[in-house]
PDB file of C-alpha atoms in Angstrom:
ATOM      1  CA  MET A  24      33.660 159.837 -12.112  1.00  0.00           C
ATOM      2  CA  GLY A  25      32.051 156.844 -10.803  1.00  0.00           C
ATOM      3  CA  ASP A  26      30.848 155.931  -7.014  1.00  0.00           C
ATOM      4  CA  PRO A  27      29.581 158.830  -4.722  1.00  0.00           C
ATOM      5  CA  VAL A  28      32.375 160.072  -3.259  1.00  0.00           C
ATOM      6  CA  PRO A  29      30.868 160.840   0.666  1.00  0.00           C
ATOM      7  CA  LEU A  30      32.674 163.986   2.169  1.00  0.00           C
ATOM      8  CA  ARG A  31      32.989 164.886   5.759  1.00  0.00           C
ATOM      9  CA  THR A  32      33.756 167.679   8.356  1.00  0.00           C
ATOM     10  CA  PRO A  33      33.359 168.158  11.998  1.00  0.00           C
ATOM     11  CA  ARG A  34      29.504 169.113  12.262  1.00  0.00           C
ATOM     12  CA  LEU A  35      28.709 166.962   8.941  1.00  0.00           C
ATOM     13  CA  PHE A  36      28.414 163.893   7.129  1.00  0.00           C
ATOM     14  CA  LEU A  37      27.831 164.803   3.186  1.00  0.00           C
ATOM     15  CA  THR A  38      26.469 162.011   0.692  1.00  0.00           C
ATOM     16  CA  ALA A  39      24.562 160.841  -2.564  1.00  0.00           C
ATOM     17  CA  PRO A  40      20.827 161.538  -2.056  1.00  0.00           C
ATOM     18  CA  THR A  41      19.481 158.058  -1.119  1.00  0.00           C
ATOM     19  CA  PRO A  42      15.407 156.844  -2.242  1.00  0.00           C
ATOM     20  CA  ALA A  43      15.475 157.528   1.845  1.00  0.00           C
ATOM     21  CA  ASP A  44      15.966 160.903   2.434  1.00  0.00           C
ATOM     22  CA  ALA A  45      12.496 161.520  -1.100  1.00  0.00           C
ATOM     23  CA  ASP A  46      10.177 162.531   2.381  1.00  0.00           C
ATOM     24  CA  ALA A  47      12.552 165.105   3.475  1.00  0.00           C
ATOM     25  CA  ILE A  48      13.889 166.907   0.062  1.00  0.00           C
ATOM     26  CA  TYR A  49      10.136 167.125  -0.404  1.00  0.00           C
ATOM     27  CA  GLU A  50       9.768 168.826   2.513  1.00  0.00           C
ATOM     28  CA  ALA A  51      12.222 171.533   2.351  1.00  0.00           C
ATOM     29  CA  CYS A  52      11.023 171.822  -1.353  1.00  0.00           C
ATOM     30  CA  GLN A  53       7.704 173.308  -0.368  1.00  0.00           C
ATOM     31  CA  ASP A  54      10.050 176.347   1.004  1.00  0.00           C
ATOM     32  CA  PRO A  55       8.738 179.508  -0.789  1.00  0.00           C
ATOM     33  CA  LEU A  56      12.562 180.579  -0.480  1.00  0.00           C
ATOM     34  CA  ILE A  57      13.862 177.428  -2.158  1.00  0.00           C
ATOM     35  CA  GLN A  58      11.132 177.588  -5.388  1.00  0.00           C
ATOM     36  CA  ARG A  59      11.922 180.837  -5.967  1.00  0.00           C
ATOM     37  CA  PHE A  60      15.822 180.910  -5.776  1.00  0.00           C
ATOM     38  CA  THR A  61      16.460 177.236  -7.211  1.00  0.00           C
ATOM     39  CA  THR A  62      15.685 175.494 -10.371  1.00  0.00           C
ATOM     40  CA  VAL A  63      13.651 172.885  -7.950  1.00  0.00           C
ATOM     41  CA  PRO A  64      10.322 172.322  -9.726  1.00  0.00           C
ATOM     42  CA  ALA A  65       7.199 174.741  -8.619  1.00  0.00           C
ATOM     43  CA  PRO A  66       5.229 173.414  -6.654  1.00  0.00           C
ATOM     44  CA  TYR A  67       7.350 169.973  -5.933  1.00  0.00           C
ATOM     45  CA  THR A  68       6.370 166.926  -5.656  1.00  0.00           C
ATOM     46  CA  ARG A  69       6.872 163.743  -3.820  1.00  0.00           C
ATOM     47  CA  GLU A  70       7.265 162.816  -7.973  1.00  0.00           C
ATOM     48  CA  ASP A  71       9.593 165.976  -8.297  1.00  0.00           C
ATOM     49  CA  ALA A  72      12.574 163.988  -5.342  1.00  0.00           C
ATOM     50  CA  ALA A  73      12.178 160.865  -6.759  1.00  0.00           C
ATOM     51  CA  VAL A  74      13.019 161.946 -10.253  1.00  0.00           C
ATOM     52  CA  PHE A  75      15.915 163.970  -7.709  1.00  0.00           C
ATOM     53  CA  VAL A  76      16.986 160.905  -5.896  1.00  0.00           C
ATOM     54  CA  GLY A  77      17.247 158.608  -9.610  1.00  0.00           C
ATOM     55  CA  SER A  78      19.194 161.334 -11.374  1.00  0.00           C
ATOM     56  CA  VAL A  79      22.082 161.260  -8.582  1.00  0.00           C
ATOM     57  CA  VAL A  80      22.957 158.520  -9.453  1.00  0.00           C
ATOM     58  CA  ASP A  81      23.627 159.013 -13.444  1.00  0.00           C
ATOM     59  CA  GLY A  82      25.460 161.862 -12.162  1.00  0.00           C
ATOM     60  CA  TRP A  83      27.600 160.465 -10.924  1.00  0.00           C
ATOM     61  CA  GLU A  84      28.600 157.913 -13.145  1.00  0.00           C
ATOM     62  CA  SER A  85      28.515 160.732 -15.830  1.00  0.00           C
ATOM     63  CA  GLY A  86      30.561 162.688 -13.772  1.00  0.00           C
ATOM     64  CA  ALA A  87      28.284 165.991 -14.825  1.00  0.00           C
ATOM     65  CA  GLU A  88      26.299 166.621 -11.691  1.00  0.00           C
ATOM     66  CA  LEU A  89      28.020 165.619  -8.138  1.00  0.00           C
ATOM     67  CA  VAL A  90      25.583 166.612  -5.184  1.00  0.00           C
ATOM     68  CA  TRP A  91      25.717 165.264  -1.752  1.00  0.00           C
ATOM     69  CA  ALA A  92      23.219 165.346   1.204  1.00  0.00           C
ATOM     70  CA  VAL A  93      24.615 167.859   3.555  1.00  0.00           C
ATOM     71  CA  ARG A  94      23.579 165.865   7.532  1.00  0.00           C
ATOM     72  CA  SER A  95      23.536 166.889  10.702  1.00  0.00           C
ATOM     73  CA  GLU A  96      22.061 165.142  13.830  1.00  0.00           C
ATOM     74  CA  GLY A  97      21.159 162.627  11.245  1.00  0.00           C
ATOM     75  CA  ALA A  98      18.899 164.642   8.870  1.00  0.00           C
ATOM     76  CA  LEU A  99      18.798 166.294   6.040  1.00  0.00           C
ATOM     77  CA  ALA A 100      19.902 169.538   6.422  1.00  0.00           C
ATOM     78  CA  GLY A 101      20.243 170.876   2.945  1.00  0.00           C
ATOM     79  CA  MET A 102      21.427 170.377  -0.578  1.00  0.00           C
ATOM     80  CA  VAL A 103      24.998 171.338  -2.268  1.00  0.00           C
ATOM     81  CA  GLY A 104      27.333 170.100  -5.582  1.00  0.00           C
ATOM     82  CA  LEU A 105      29.419 170.867  -8.671  1.00  0.00           C
ATOM     83  CA  HIS A 106      27.237 171.150 -11.578  1.00  0.00           C
ATOM     84  CA  ARG A 107      27.911 171.406 -15.512  1.00  0.00           C
ATOM     85  CA  VAL A 108      31.358 169.308 -14.324  1.00  0.00           C
ATOM     86  CA  ALA A 109      33.639 170.259 -17.669  1.00  0.00           C
ATOM     87  CA  ASN A 110      36.570 171.569 -18.673  1.00  0.00           C
ATOM     88  CA  GLY A 111      38.298 171.370 -15.841  1.00  0.00           C
ATOM     89  CA  ALA A 112      34.926 174.061 -14.212  1.00  0.00           C
ATOM     90  CA  ALA A 113      32.029 173.256 -12.539  1.00  0.00           C
ATOM     91  CA  GLU A 114      28.576 175.447 -11.078  1.00  0.00           C
ATOM     92  CA  LEU A 115      28.565 175.067  -6.666  1.00  0.00           C
ATOM     93  CA  GLY A 116      25.671 175.228  -6.391  1.00  0.00           C
ATOM     94  CA  TYR A 117      23.567 174.428  -2.899  1.00  0.00           C
ATOM     95  CA  TRP A 118      20.506 174.733  -0.242  1.00  0.00           C
ATOM     96  CA  ALA A 119      19.577 174.648   3.167  1.00  0.00           C
ATOM     97  CA  SER A 120      16.591 173.717   4.056  1.00  0.00           C
ATOM     98  CA  PRO A 121      14.782 175.573   6.811  1.00  0.00           C
ATOM     99  CA  ALA A 122      15.007 174.147  10.158  1.00  0.00           C
ATOM    100  CA  ALA A 123      18.830 174.178   9.005  1.00  0.00           C
ATOM    101  CA  ARG A 124      19.150 178.379   7.995  1.00  0.00           C
ATOM    102  CA  GLY A 125      21.165 180.470  10.149  1.00  0.00           C
ATOM    103  CA  ALA A 126      24.541 177.540  11.801  1.00  0.00           C
ATOM    104  CA  GLY A 127      26.612 178.233   8.724  1.00  0.00           C
ATOM    105  CA  LEU A 128      26.158 174.270   7.962  1.00  0.00           C
ATOM    106  CA  ILE A 129      25.640 175.206   4.043  1.00  0.00           C
ATOM    107  CA  THR A 130      28.983 177.187   4.384  1.00  0.00           C
ATOM    108  CA  GLU A 131      30.429 174.188   5.678  1.00  0.00           C
ATOM    109  CA  ALA A 132      29.501 171.491   3.189  1.00  0.00           C
ATOM    110  CA  ALA A 133      29.725 173.531   0.431  1.00  0.00           C
ATOM    111  CA  ARG A 134      33.904 174.090   1.664  1.00  0.00           C
ATOM    112  CA  ALA A 135      34.409 170.596   2.183  1.00  0.00           C
ATOM    113  CA  VAL A 136      32.911 170.613  -1.906  1.00  0.00           C
ATOM    114  CA  VAL A 137      35.107 172.849  -3.126  1.00  0.00           C
ATOM    115  CA  GLU A 138      37.900 171.153  -1.556  1.00  0.00           C
ATOM    116  CA  PHE A 139      37.422 168.329  -3.179  1.00  0.00           C
ATOM    117  CA  ALA A 140      37.029 170.259  -6.249  1.00  0.00           C
ATOM    118  CA  PHE A 141      40.954 171.553  -6.360  1.00  0.00           C
ATOM    119  CA  GLY A 142      41.396 168.429  -4.673  1.00  0.00           C
ATOM    120  CA  PRO A 143      41.102 164.899  -5.967  1.00  0.00           C
ATOM    121  CA  MET A 144      38.704 166.453  -8.903  1.00  0.00           C
ATOM    122  CA  ARG A 145      41.380 169.222  -9.538  1.00  0.00           C
ATOM    123  CA  LEU A 146      39.786 170.998 -10.773  1.00  0.00           C
ATOM    124  CA  ARG A 147      41.203 175.070 -12.216  1.00  0.00           C
ATOM    125  CA  ARG A 148      37.376 176.463 -11.541  1.00  0.00           C
ATOM    126  CA  LEU A 149      34.007 177.005  -9.926  1.00  0.00           C
ATOM    127  CA  GLU A 150      31.474 179.389 -11.036  1.00  0.00           C
ATOM    128  CA  TRP A 151      28.633 180.824  -8.543  1.00  0.00           C
ATOM    129  CA  HIS A 152      25.512 181.731  -9.893  1.00  0.00           C
ATOM    130  CA  ALA A 153      22.515 183.434  -8.235  1.00  0.00           C
ATOM    131  CA  VAL A 154      19.286 184.855  -8.167  1.00  0.00           C
ATOM    132  CA  VAL A 155      19.550 188.442  -8.088  1.00  0.00           C
ATOM    133  CA  GLY A 156      18.701 189.128  -4.321  1.00  0.00           C
ATOM    134  CA  ASN A 157      19.243 186.333  -3.177  1.00  0.00           C
ATOM    135  CA  ASP A 158      21.452 187.576  -0.281  1.00  0.00           C
ATOM    136  CA  ALA A 159      21.796 184.845   1.454  1.00  0.00           C
ATOM    137  CA  SER A 160      23.734 182.231  -1.018  1.00  0.00           C
ATOM    138  CA  ALA A 161      25.159 185.902  -1.699  1.00  0.00           C
ATOM    139  CA  ARG A 162      26.886 185.508   2.039  1.00  0.00           C
ATOM    140  CA  VAL A 163      27.743 181.756   1.483  1.00  0.00           C
ATOM    141  CA  ALA A 164      30.068 182.209  -1.357  1.00  0.00           C
ATOM    142  CA  GLN A 165      32.169 184.719   0.212  1.00  0.00           C
ATOM    143  CA  LYS A 166      32.377 183.498   3.282  1.00  0.00           C
ATOM    144  CA  LEU A 167      34.502 180.688   0.542  1.00  0.00           C
ATOM    145  CA  GLY A 168      36.220 183.926  -1.243  1.00  0.00           C
ATOM    146  CA  PHE A 169      34.222 183.566  -4.124  1.00  0.00           C
ATOM    147  CA  GLN A 170      35.185 187.130  -6.386  1.00  0.00           C
ATOM    148  CA  PHE A 171      32.332 188.612  -7.801  1.00  0.00           C
ATOM    149  CA  GLU A 172      32.498 189.183 -11.897  1.00  0.00           C
ATOM    150  CA  GLY A 173      29.041 190.775 -12.247  1.00  0.00           C
ATOM    151  CA  VAL A 174      25.650 189.910 -13.246  1.00  0.00           C
ATOM    152  CA  ARG A 175      23.764 188.309 -16.223  1.00  0.00           C
ATOM    153  CA  ARG A 176      20.476 190.288 -16.915  1.00  0.00           C
ATOM    154  CA  GLN A 177      17.394 187.937 -17.603  1.00  0.00           C
ATOM    155  CA  ALA A 178      20.722 184.521 -16.861  1.00  0.00           C
ATOM    156  CA  LEU A 179      18.343 182.623 -14.706  1.00  0.00           C
ATOM    157  CA  HIS A 180      15.395 180.655 -14.268  1.00  0.00           C
ATOM    158  CA  GLY A 181      11.962 181.966 -14.606  1.00  0.00           C
ATOM    159  CA  ASP A 182       9.564 183.556 -16.687  1.00  0.00           C
ATOM    160  CA  PRO A 183      10.288 185.195 -17.484  1.00  0.00           C
ATOM    161  CA  PRO A 184      13.873 184.318 -16.987  1.00  0.00           C
ATOM    162  CA  PHE A 185      15.703 185.931 -13.228  1.00  0.00           C
ATOM    163  CA  ASP A 186      18.499 188.032 -13.945  1.00  0.00           C
ATOM    164  CA  GLY A 187      21.675 186.906 -11.817  1.00  0.00           C
ATOM    165  CA  TRP A 188      24.190 187.332 -10.362  1.00  0.00           C
ATOM    166  CA  ILE A 189      28.066 185.221 -10.810  1.00  0.00           C
ATOM    167  CA  ALA A 190      31.151 184.295  -8.825  1.00  0.00           C
ATOM    168  CA  GLY A 191      34.230 182.819  -9.550  1.00  0.00           C
ATOM    169  CA  LEU A 192      36.777 180.717  -7.334  1.00  0.00           C
ATOM    170  CA  LEU A 193      40.203 179.648  -9.189  1.00  0.00           C
ATOM    171  CA  ALA A 194      42.271 176.795  -7.850  1.00  0.00           C
ATOM    172  CA  THR A 195      44.646 179.344  -7.040  1.00  0.00           C
ATOM    173  CA  ASP A 196      42.608 181.954  -5.572  1.00  0.00           C
ATOM    174  CA  PRO A 197      42.816 182.113  -1.717  1.00  0.00           C
ATOM    175  CA  ARG A 198      39.460 180.250   0.775  1.00  0.00           C
ATOM    176  CA  THR A 199      39.362 183.433   2.641  1.00  0.00           C
ATOM    177  CA  PRO A 200      36.498 185.632   3.139  1.00  0.00           C
ATOM    178  CA  THR A 201      36.039 188.651   0.309  1.00  0.00           C
ATOM    179  CA  ARG A 202      33.505 191.388   0.520  1.00  0.00           C
ATOM    180  CA  TRP A 203      31.300 192.542  -2.970  1.00  0.00           C
ATOM    181  CA  ASP A 204      28.373 194.264  -3.300  1.00  0.00           C
ATOM    182  CA  ALA A 205      26.609 193.530  -6.085  1.00  0.00           C
TER     183      ALA A 205
END
């Protein structure tokens, strides 16, 4: 892919995270919900944050991992990314810092990334995965129009592995909110 592509929404600015974000990422990733429901290491150290920021450059250069820091009024609100980009498909992932939850910021950011994926990137399919029970993440996916596809038993991070929900969104699908019971 090459250089990171910044995205704007009415309330947000999405850019690749930089070394200046490492402390805010470290602080956000101390949250027990981020540690439980995402693939960040637990415990999460400042070094983990620095390594993560450094890996973003490689991901953009290869085009396989595109990650944006979600910025609201200059503060880090979370992360959103397209992971395992290959063969016209990718996985959409996101997390919100505790202070940014409940304001629709991650939905707004993820919507911008979905439009980028199906627009300039010309992807045909996005997948969403979440640990069973991560209702907040499911609400975002539903607002974006993802269609529930099932439960993958013991398929996600964890020891032992967690059961995971999976949903998909095709480039040809409407981007209207859906409702599904897992």
